Coordinates of C-alpha atoms in Angstrom, one line a residue:
X138 CA -13.7 -2.2 6.3
X139 CA -16.1 -4.5 4.6
X140 CA -16.1 -8.3 5.2
X141 CA -15.6 -8.8 1.4
X142 CA -12.4 -6.8 1.4
X143 CA -11.1 -8.6 4.5
X144 CA -11.8 -11.9 2.7
X145 CA -9.9 -10.8 -0.3
X146 CA -6.9 -9.8 1.9
X147 CA -7.0 -13.1 3.7
X148 CA -7.1 -15.1 0.5
X149 CA -4.0 -13.4 -0.8
X150 CA -0.9 -15.5 -0.5
X151 CA 1.7 -12.7 -0.8
X152 CA 0.8 -10.9 2.4
X153 CA 2.7 -12.2 5.5
X154 CA 0.4 -13.3 8.4
X155 CA 1.2 -10.3 10.6
X156 CA -0.1 -8.0 7.8
X157 CA -3.4 -9.8 7.9
X158 CA -3.5 -9.7 11.7
X159 CA -2.7 -6.0 11.7
X160 CA -5.6 -5.4 9.3
X161 CA -8.0 -7.4 11.4
X162 CA -6.9 -5.6 14.6
X163 CA -7.3 -2.3 12.8
X164 CA -10.9 -3.2 11.9
X165 CA -11.4 -4.1 15.6
X166 CA -10.9 -0.5 16.6
X167 CA -14.6 0.0 15.6
X168 CA -15.5 -2.0 18.7
X169 CA -14.3 0.9 20.9
X170 CA -17.1 3.1 19.5
X171 CA -20.0 0.9 20.4
X172 CA -21.9 0.7 23.7
X173 CA -24.1 -2.2 23.2
X174 CA -22.7 -5.7 24.0
X175 CA -25.0 -7.1 21.4
X176 CA -23.6 -4.8 18.7
X177 CA -20.1 -5.7 19.8
X178 CA -20.8 -9.4 19.6
X179 CA -22.2 -9.1 16.1
X180 CA -19.2 -7.1 15.0
X181 CA -16.8 -9.7 16.3
X182 CA -18.9 -12.5 14.8
X183 CA -18.6 -10.7 11.4
X184 CA -14.9 -10.5 11.8
X185 CA -14.6 -14.2 12.7
X186 CA -16.7 -15.0 9.7
X187 CA -14.2 -13.7 7.2
X188 CA -12.4 -17.0 7.0
X189 CA -15.4 -19.3 7.6
X190 CA -15.7 -20.2 3.9
X191 CA -12.1 -21.6 4.0
X192 CA -12.7 -23.7 7.2
X193 CA -11.8 -26.9 5.4
X194 CA -8.5 -25.6 4.1
X195 CA -5.2 -26.3 5.8
X196 CA -1.6 -25.5 5.4
X197 CA 1.3 -27.5 6.9
X198 CA -1.2 -29.8 8.6
X199 CA -3.0 -26.9 10.4
X200 CA -6.5 -25.8 9.7
X201 CA -7.5 -22.2 9.0
X202 CA -9.1 -21.9 12.5
X203 CA -5.7 -22.6 14.0
X204 CA -3.6 -20.6 11.5
X205 CA -5.8 -17.5 11.4
X206 CA -8.1 -17.7 14.4
X207 CA -5.6 -18.8 17.0
X208 CA -2.9 -16.8 15.2
X209 CA -5.0 -13.7 15.6
X210 CA -5.4 -14.3 19.3
X211 CA -1.7 -14.7 19.7
X212 CA -1.0 -11.5 17.8
X213 CA -3.6 -9.5 19.7
X214 CA -2.2 -10.7 23.0
X215 CA 1.1 -9.1 22.1
X216 CA -0.5 -5.7 21.4
X217 CA -1.1 -3.6 24.5
X218 CA -4.0 -1.6 23.1
X219 CA -7.7 -1.1 23.9
X220 CA -8.6 -2.4 20.4
X221 CA -6.7 -5.7 21.1
X222 CA -8.4 -6.1 24.5
X223 CA -11.8 -5.4 22.9
X224 CA -11.1 -8.0 20.2
X225 CA -9.9 -10.6 22.7
X226 CA -12.9 -10.0 24.9
X227 CA -15.2 -10.7 21.9
X228 CA -13.3 -13.8 20.8
X229 CA -13.4 -15.1 24.4
X230 CA -17.2 -15.4 24.0
X231 CA -17.5 -16.2 20.3
X232 CA -14.4 -18.1 19.2
X233 CA -13.9 -21.8 19.0
X234 CA -13.1 -23.5 22.4
X235 CA -9.4 -23.2 21.9
X236 CA -9.6 -19.6 20.7
X237 CA -11.9 -18.7 23.6
X238 CA -9.6 -20.1 26.3
X239 CA -6.6 -18.4 24.9
X240 CA -8.4 -15.1 24.3
X241 CA -9.8 -15.0 27.8
X242 CA -6.4 -15.5 29.4
X243 CA -4.8 -12.9 27.1
X244 CA -7.6 -10.4 27.9
X245 CA -7.0 -10.9 31.7
X246 CA -3.3 -10.4 31.2
X247 CA -3.9 -7.1 29.3
X248 CA -6.3 -5.8 32.0
X249 CA -3.8 -6.7 34.7
X250 CA -1.2 -4.7 32.9
X251 CA -3.5 -1.6 32.9
X252 CA -5.2 -1.7 29.5
X253 CA -8.8 -0.4 29.9
X254 CA -11.6 -2.7 28.8
X255 CA -14.6 -1.4 26.9
X256 CA -17.8 -0.9 28.9
X257 CA -19.7 -3.6 27.1
X258 CA -17.1 -6.3 27.9
X259 CA -18.5 -6.8 31.4
X260 CA -21.9 -7.8 30.0
X261 CA -20.7 -10.5 27.5
X262 CA -20.6 -13.3 30.1
X263 CA -24.0 -12.4 31.5
X264 CA -26.0 -13.5 28.4
X265 CA -28.8 -15.8 29.5
X266 CA -31.4 -17.8 27.5
X267 CA -35.1 -17.3 27.9
X268 CA -37.9 -18.8 25.8
X269 CA -37.4 -20.8 22.6
X270 CA -39.8 -21.4 19.8
X271 CA -40.2 -23.3 16.5
X272 CA -41.9 -21.8 13.5
X273 CA -42.3 -24.4 10.8
X274 CA -43.5 -23.7 7.3
X275 CA -46.7 -25.3 6.0
X276 CA -44.9 -28.0 4.0
X277 CA -42.4 -28.9 6.7
X278 CA -39.5 -28.0 4.4
X279 CA -37.9 -25.8 7.0
X280 CA -38.1 -24.7 10.6
X281 CA -37.3 -21.3 12.1
X282 CA -35.8 -21.9 15.5
X283 CA -36.3 -18.7 17.6
X284 CA -34.2 -18.4 20.8
X285 CA -34.6 -15.3 23.0
X286 CA -31.7 -14.1 25.1
X287 CA -30.8 -11.1 27.3
X288 CA -27.9 -9.7 29.2
X289 CA -29.0 -10.3 32.8
X290 CA -32.5 -9.2 31.8
X291 CA -31.3 -6.2 29.8
X292 CA -31.3 -5.7 26.0
X293 CA -33.5 -8.8 25.0
X294 CA -32.9 -10.1 21.5
X295 CA -33.9 -13.1 19.4
X296 CA -31.7 -15.3 17.3
X297 CA -33.6 -16.8 14.3
X298 CA -32.0 -19.8 12.7
X299 CA -33.4 -21.4 9.5
X300 CA -33.1 -25.2 9.5
X301 CA -33.6 -26.5 6.0
X302 CA -34.7 -30.1 5.7
X303 CA -34.3 -30.1 2.0
X304 CA -30.6 -29.4 2.6
X305 CA -30.0 -32.3 4.9
X306 CA -31.1 -30.4 8.0
X307 CA -28.5 -27.7 7.7
X308 CA -28.8 -24.2 9.1
X309 CA -28.7 -22.1 6.0
X310 CA -29.5 -18.7 7.3
X311 CA -29.7 -16.8 10.6
X312 CA -30.2 -13.3 11.9
X313 CA -30.8 -11.3 15.1
X314 CA -33.5 -8.9 16.0
X315 CA -34.1 -6.8 19.2
X316 CA -37.8 -6.4 18.3
X317 CA -38.7 -9.7 20.0
X318 CA -42.3 -9.0 20.8
X319 CA -43.1 -7.9 17.3
X320 CA -41.4 -11.0 15.9
X321 CA -43.3 -13.4 18.1
X322 CA -46.6 -11.7 17.4
X323 CA -46.0 -11.9 13.7
X324 CA -45.2 -15.7 13.9
X325 CA -48.4 -16.3 15.9
X326 CA -50.6 -14.5 13.4
X327 CA -48.9 -16.2 10.4
X328 CA -49.3 -19.7 12.0
X329 CA -53.0 -19.1 12.5
X330 CA -55.0 -22.2 13.7
X331 CA -52.1 -24.6 13.2
X332 CA -51.4 -25.7 16.7
X333 CA -49.8 -29.1 16.7
X334 CA -47.4 -28.4 13.8
X335 CA -47.5 -24.6 13.8
X336 CA -45.7 -21.9 15.8
X337 CA -45.1 -23.2 19.3
X338 CA -42.8 -23.0 22.3
X339 CA -40.2 -25.7 22.8
X340 CA -37.8 -26.5 25.6
X341 CA -34.4 -24.7 25.4
X342 CA -32.5 -28.1 25.7
X343 CA -34.5 -29.4 22.7
X344 CA -33.6 -26.2 20.7
X345 CA -30.0 -26.7 21.6
X346 CA -29.9 -30.3 20.3
X347 CA -31.7 -29.4 17.1
X348 CA -29.5 -26.4 16.4
X349 CA -26.3 -28.1 17.3
X350 CA -27.0 -31.0 14.9
X351 CA -28.0 -28.5 12.2
X352 CA -24.9 -26.4 12.6
X353 CA -22.7 -29.5 12.6
X354 CA -24.3 -30.5 9.3
X355 CA -23.6 -27.0 7.8
X356 CA -20.0 -26.9 9.0
X357 CA -19.3 -30.4 7.7
X358 CA -20.5 -29.6 4.1
X359 CA -17.9 -28.4 1.7
X360 CA -20.1 -25.9 0.0
X361 CA -23.4 -25.6 1.9
X362 CA -26.3 -23.6 0.4
X363 CA -26.2 -20.8 3.0
X364 CA -27.2 -17.2 2.7
X365 CA -24.7 -14.5 1.8
X366 CA -24.8 -13.2 5.3
X367 CA -24.5 -16.5 7.1
X368 CA -20.8 -16.4 7.6
X369 CA -21.1 -13.1 9.5
X370 CA -23.6 -14.7 12.0
X371 CA -21.9 -18.1 12.3
X372 CA -19.8 -17.4 15.4
X373 CA -22.7 -15.7 17.0
X374 CA -25.0 -18.7 16.3
X375 CA -22.3 -21.1 17.7
X376 CA -21.9 -19.0 20.9
X377 CA -25.7 -18.8 21.5
X378 CA -26.1 -22.5 21.0
X379 CA -23.5 -23.0 23.7
X380 CA -25.5 -20.6 26.0
X381 CA -28.6 -22.8 25.8
X382 CA -28.9 -25.4 28.6
X383 CA -28.0 -29.0 27.6
X384 CA -30.4 -31.8 28.0
X385 CA -30.3 -33.7 31.3
X386 CA -29.2 -37.4 31.1
X387 CA -29.5 -38.9 27.6
X388 CA -31.5 -35.8 26.6
X389 CA -34.1 -35.2 23.9
X390 CA -33.8 -36.6 20.5
X391 CA -33.5 -34.3 17.5
X392 CA -36.0 -36.5 15.6
X393 CA -38.6 -39.0 16.5
X394 CA -37.7 -42.6 16.4
X395 CA -40.1 -44.7 14.3
X396 CA -40.2 -48.4 15.0
X397 CA -40.9 -50.9 12.4
X398 CA -44.3 -51.5 13.9
X399 CA -45.2 -47.8 13.8
X400 CA -44.1 -47.6 10.2
X401 CA -46.2 -50.6 9.3
X402 CA -49.3 -49.0 10.9
X403 CA -48.7 -45.8 9.1
X404 CA -48.5 -47.6 5.7
X405 CA -51.6 -49.6 6.5
X406 CA -53.5 -46.4 7.3
X407 CA -52.5 -44.9 4.0
X408 CA -53.3 -48.0 2.0
X409 CA -56.8 -48.2 3.6
X410 CA -57.5 -44.5 2.9
X411 CA -59.8 -43.1 0.2
X412 CA -56.8 -41.5 -1.5
X413 CA -55.1 -44.9 -2.1
X414 CA -58.3 -46.6 -3.2
X415 CA -57.6 -46.3 -7.0
X416 CA -54.0 -47.7 -6.8
X417 CA -54.4 -50.8 -8.9
X418 CA -51.2 -52.7 -8.0
X419 CA -51.6 -53.0 -4.3
X420 CA -48.3 -54.9 -3.8
X421 CA -46.3 -52.3 -5.6
X422 CA -48.2 -49.6 -3.8
X423 CA -47.3 -51.2 -0.4
X424 CA -43.6 -51.3 -1.3
X425 CA -43.6 -47.7 -2.5
X426 CA -45.4 -46.6 0.6
X427 CA -42.7 -48.3 2.6
X428 CA -40.0 -46.4 0.6
X429 CA -41.8 -43.1 1.3
X430 CA -42.1 -43.8 5.0
X431 CA -38.5 -45.0 5.4
X432 CA -37.2 -41.9 3.6
X433 CA -39.2 -39.6 6.0
X434 CA -38.2 -41.6 9.1
X435 CA -34.5 -42.2 8.3
X436 CA -33.5 -39.4 6.0
X437 CA -35.9 -36.5 6.7
X438 CA -35.6 -35.9 10.5
X439 CA -38.2 -38.5 11.4
X440 CA -41.1 -36.8 9.5
X441 CA -42.7 -39.4 7.2
X442 CA -45.6 -37.1 6.2
X443 CA -43.3 -35.0 4.1
X444 CA -43.3 -35.6 0.4
X445 CA -40.1 -34.5 -1.3
X446 CA -37.8 -37.4 -2.4
X447 CA -38.7 -38.5 -6.0
X448 CA -36.0 -36.6 -7.9
X449 CA -33.2 -36.6 -5.3
X450 CA -32.9 -39.4 -2.8
X451 CA -34.9 -42.1 -4.6
X452 CA -33.0 -42.3 -8.0
X453 CA -29.7 -42.2 -6.1
X454 CA -30.3 -44.6 -3.2
X455 CA -33.1 -47.1 -4.2
X456 CA -33.1 -49.6 -7.0
X457 CA -36.7 -50.3 -7.9
X458 CA -38.4 -53.1 -9.8
X459 CA -40.2 -52.2 -13.0
X460 CA -43.6 -52.4 -11.3
X461 CA -42.5 -50.2 -8.4
X462 CA -40.9 -47.7 -10.7
X463 CA -44.1 -47.4 -12.7
X464 CA -46.2 -47.1 -9.5
X465 CA -44.1 -44.7 -7.4
X466 CA -45.4 -41.4 -9.0
X467 CA -49.0 -42.5 -8.6
X468 CA -48.4 -43.7 -5.1
X469 CA -46.7 -40.4 -4.2
X470 CA -49.6 -38.4 -5.6
X471 CA -52.0 -40.4 -3.5
X472 CA -49.6 -39.9 -0.5
X473 CA -49.6 -36.1 -1.1
X474 CA -53.4 -36.0 -0.9
X475 CA -53.6 -38.2 2.1
X476 CA -50.7 -36.6 4.1
X477 CA -52.0 -33.1 3.2
X478 CA -55.4 -34.0 4.6
X479 CA -53.8 -35.4 7.8
X480 CA -51.8 -32.2 8.2
X481 CA -54.7 -29.9 7.5
X482 CA -53.0 -28.3 4.5
X483 CA -55.1 -26.1 2.3
X484 CA -56.5 -27.3 -1.0
X485 CA -54.3 -24.8 -2.7
X486 CA -51.2 -26.1 -1.0
X487 CA -52.0 -29.7 -1.8
X488 CA -52.8 -28.8 -5.4
X489 CA -49.5 -27.0 -5.7
X490 CA -47.6 -30.0 -4.4
X491 CA -49.5 -32.3 -6.8
X492 CA -48.6 -30.1 -9.7
X493 CA -45.0 -30.5 -8.7
X494 CA -45.3 -34.3 -8.6
X495 CA -47.0 -34.5 -12.0
X496 CA -44.5 -32.2 -13.5
X497 CA -41.7 -34.4 -12.1
X498 CA -43.0 -37.7 -13.6
X499 CA -41.2 -37.4 -16.9
X500 CA -38.0 -36.2 -15.3
X501 CA -38.1 -39.1 -12.8
X502 CA -38.5 -41.7 -15.6
X503 CA -35.5 -40.2 -17.4
X504 CA -33.1 -39.8 -14.5
X505 CA -34.0 -43.2 -13.0
X506 CA -32.9 -44.9 -16.1
X507 CA -29.6 -43.0 -16.1
X508 CA -27.1 -45.1 -14.2
X509 CA -25.1 -42.0 -13.3
X510 CA -28.0 -40.9 -11.1
X511 CA -27.4 -43.8 -8.8
X512 CA -24.3 -42.2 -7.4
X513 CA -22.3 -45.2 -8.4
X514 CA -19.0 -45.2 -10.2
X515 CA -19.6 -45.5 -13.9
X516 CA -16.9 -48.1 -14.3
X517 CA -18.6 -50.3 -11.6
X518 CA -22.0 -49.9 -13.4
X519 CA -20.4 -50.8 -16.7
X520 CA -18.9 -54.0 -15.2
X521 CA -22.3 -55.0 -13.8
X522 CA -24.2 -54.1 -16.9
X523 CA -22.3 -55.3 -19.9
X524 CA -25.7 -56.0 -21.6
X525 CA -27.0 -52.5 -20.5
X526 CA -29.9 -54.3 -18.7
X527 CA -30.6 -51.6 -16.0
X528 CA -33.3 -53.9 -14.4
X529 CA -30.5 -56.3 -13.5
X530 CA -28.4 -53.7 -11.6
X531 CA -29.8 -54.2 -8.1
X532 CA -29.7 -58.0 -8.1
X533 CA -26.2 -58.1 -9.6
X534 CA -24.9 -55.6 -7.1
X535 CA -26.5 -57.8 -4.4
X536 CA -24.7 -60.9 -5.8
X537 CA -21.3 -59.2 -6.2
X538 CA -20.8 -56.4 -3.6
X539 CA -17.0 -56.6 -3.7
X540 CA -15.6 -55.4 -7.0
X541 CA -12.5 -53.4 -6.0
X542 CA -9.5 -53.9 -3.8
X543 CA -7.0 -56.8 -3.7
X544 CA -7.5 -60.4 -2.7
X545 CA -4.6 -62.9 -2.7
X546 CA -2.5 -60.5 -4.7
X547 CA -5.2 -60.1 -7.4
X548 CA -6.5 -56.7 -8.4
X549 CA -10.3 -57.1 -8.2
X550 CA -11.0 -54.1 -10.3
X551 CA -9.6 -56.0 -13.3
X552 CA -12.0 -58.9 -12.9
X553 CA -15.2 -59.4 -15.0
X554 CA -18.2 -60.5 -12.9
X555 CA -19.8 -61.9 -16.0
X556 CA -16.9 -64.3 -16.4
X557 CA -17.4 -67.6 -14.4
X558 CA -13.7 -67.8 -13.5
X559 CA -13.5 -64.3 -12.3
X560 CA -16.7 -64.7 -10.3
X561 CA -15.1 -67.3 -8.0
X562 CA -12.4 -64.8 -7.0
X563 CA -14.9 -62.0 -6.4
X564 CA -17.0 -64.3 -4.2
X565 CA -13.9 -65.5 -2.3
X566 CA -13.0 -61.9 -1.8
X567 CA -16.5 -61.1 -0.4
X568 CA -16.0 -63.9 2.2
X569 CA -12.6 -62.6 3.2
X570 CA -14.0 -59.1 3.5
X571 CA -16.8 -60.4 5.8
X572 CA -15.0 -62.9 8.0
X573 CA -11.3 -62.9 7.4
X574 CA -9.7 -65.7 5.4
X575 CA -11.9 -68.8 5.9
X576 CA -10.3 -72.1 6.6
X577 CA -9.5 -74.4 3.7
X578 CA -11.9 -77.1 4.7
X579 CA -15.2 -76.8 2.9
X580 CA -14.3 -73.6 1.1
X581 CA -14.7 -75.2 -2.4
X582 CA -18.2 -76.6 -1.8
X583 CA -19.2 -73.4 0.0
X584 CA -18.1 -71.1 -2.9
X585 CA -19.7 -73.5 -5.4
X586 CA -23.1 -72.9 -3.7
X587 CA -22.6 -69.2 -3.8
X588 CA -21.6 -69.4 -7.4
X589 CA -24.8 -71.2 -8.3
X590 CA -27.1 -68.7 -6.7
X591 CA -25.0 -65.7 -8.0
X592 CA -25.3 -67.0 -11.5
X593 CA -29.1 -67.2 -11.2
X594 CA -29.2 -63.7 -9.7
X595 CA -27.1 -62.4 -12.6
X596 CA -29.5 -63.9 -15.1
X597 CA -32.6 -63.2 -13.1
X598 CA -33.7 -66.8 -13.3
X599 CA -36.3 -67.3 -12.1
X600 CA -37.7 -63.9 -11.4
X601 CA -39.1 -65.2 -8.1
X602 CA -35.5 -65.5 -6.8
X603 CA -34.9 -61.8 -6.6
X604 CA -38.5 -61.2 -5.4
X605 CA -37.8 -63.6 -2.5
X606 CA -34.4 -61.9 -1.7
X607 CA -36.1 -58.5 -1.6
X608 CA -38.8 -59.7 0.8
X609 CA -36.2 -61.0 3.2
X610 CA -34.1 -57.9 2.9
X611 CA -37.1 -55.7 3.5
X612 CA -37.8 -57.7 6.6
X613 CA -34.4 -56.6 8.0
X614 CA -32.4 -59.8 7.4
X615 CA -28.7 -59.7 6.9
X616 CA -27.5 -60.0 3.2
X617 CA -25.4 -63.1 3.8
X618 CA -28.2 -64.9 5.7
X619 CA -30.6 -64.1 2.8
X620 CA -28.1 -65.7 0.4
X621 CA -27.9 -68.8 2.5
X622 CA -31.7 -69.0 2.7
X623 CA -31.9 -68.9 -1.1
X624 CA -29.1 -71.4 -1.4
X625 CA -30.9 -73.8 0.9
X626 CA -34.1 -73.6 -1.1
X627 CA -32.1 -74.2 -4.3
X628 CA -30.4 -77.3 -2.8
X629 CA -33.7 -78.7 -1.5
X630 CA -35.3 -78.3 -5.0
X631 CA -32.7 -80.8 -6.3
X632 CA -33.0 -79.5 -9.9
X633 CA -36.8 -79.3 -9.9
X634 CA -37.5 -75.7 -11.3
X635 CA -41.2 -75.8 -10.5
X636 CA -40.5 -76.8 -6.9
X637 CA -37.8 -74.2 -6.6
X638 CA -40.1 -71.4 -7.8
X639 CA -42.9 -72.6 -5.5
X640 CA -40.6 -72.6 -2.5
X641 CA -39.3 -69.2 -3.3
X642 CA -42.8 -67.7 -3.4
X643 CA -43.5 -69.2 0.0
X644 CA -40.2 -68.0 1.6
X645 CA -41.2 -65.5 4.2
X646 CA -39.2 -63.1 6.4
X647 CA -37.8 -64.1 9.7
X648 CA -34.9 -66.6 9.4
X649 CA -34.9 -69.2 12.2
X650 CA -32.1 -70.4 14.4
X651 CA -31.7 -73.4 12.2
X652 CA -31.0 -71.0 9.3
X653 CA -28.2 -69.5 11.3
X654 CA -26.8 -72.9 12.2
X655 CA -26.8 -73.8 8.5
X656 CA -24.1 -71.2 7.9
X657 CA -21.6 -73.7 9.2
X658 CA -18.0 -73.1 10.2
X659 CA -17.2 -70.6 7.5
X660 CA -19.5 -67.9 8.7
X661 CA -19.5 -65.8 11.9

């Protein structure tokens, strides 16, 4: 019986559960005809994969793994047949933790009652890991994690799992081959002279951590971009990950940790390179390089030399100044040439990537100006941009981060942040959200200071105000401390706009202990 027909049967709501279980147990009779433990495991994995696509569904508070998976174990346990024992033996190795425990006990009970186990069942628990390898592609878009196993030295086989870093590091495909030597030789030849970032052996504990994180990402996604056959291999992949040795102690990390100092050194190296020499706006280039590096370090598995973020992460996660928005495509093109040279990519590969960057420039300009691309609620954007001034969105969102919920019985979603009276309530709600309701003493004066700076941020007056705020934020300062630093500068200027702008331009990162003390009794 095909997996597709079993999925259709499972999806039907008219069939009682036992009819589904009978059908699955009937399909399990094929297990009695195989001799290889590997073939048996793959068949059980295919059967367990019939409901994987519905893993997020539930009924009566129970998930599908409990309703169908554990229900199948209970049903098979009641059937005193070799097919039931074969199925339970496979689930004991490949099922979820709860399914495996229940299936193992049920299988023991059936064997104790005289039901004969298939010959391959004795080998399932003897699977042992051997070498593990990583086979990355030239662009770093994906890794093939290759793990070799055997049954006590017999029937060696390799599990190949494709980890896609353009899909949030998910496993999107997997397969098994018994032609291990041929697979490894092919990978070595294809990798060629690439040693440091080419095909290479890795420690099994490292492979386990990488694969477990990738499988968790796949399982958590509602509709992951997996191959058509992935569901059939899912249980097998899960079981083989469990068979790999865990890391000792705190273990190996799944991605490199990049400190702020290392990121700064990498940015400095790029900006000093020949590839970056023609970038005219050096300040904008520096900020854009920081964005590229932060994306690679924080969002792309700790690999800042990758280059794919302009049409996906950037428009949805970062709000750029006009200078940075104009500079980013040119900085990214220079980065592609520089990073390609550092990674020893061929001229053809670098040229292909540059073509993609150039072809994306027009699309980037269009989607970046579309507020819906920010991933923000359109109603929230409309409230912050009654004048359709997209340039104002980042500073207004910074000034008024709390726009929904209730405060003092007031529905904040009904308030207009462009209205001075409503602003006071929104800022008061922001303080309650941060600290709990502040004491009455000093609240009025404190909110007045916030109102004054929020009004200027709303209007962008002077432009140096938002520039100073960004410098402090980029330096890692807390948002509320940044606001207080700006408020202190405004108070010290005492109405002198020239002095205010001059002080803002000189405001550097690194707020002092005195700045913290200035927060007074209202702040934590």
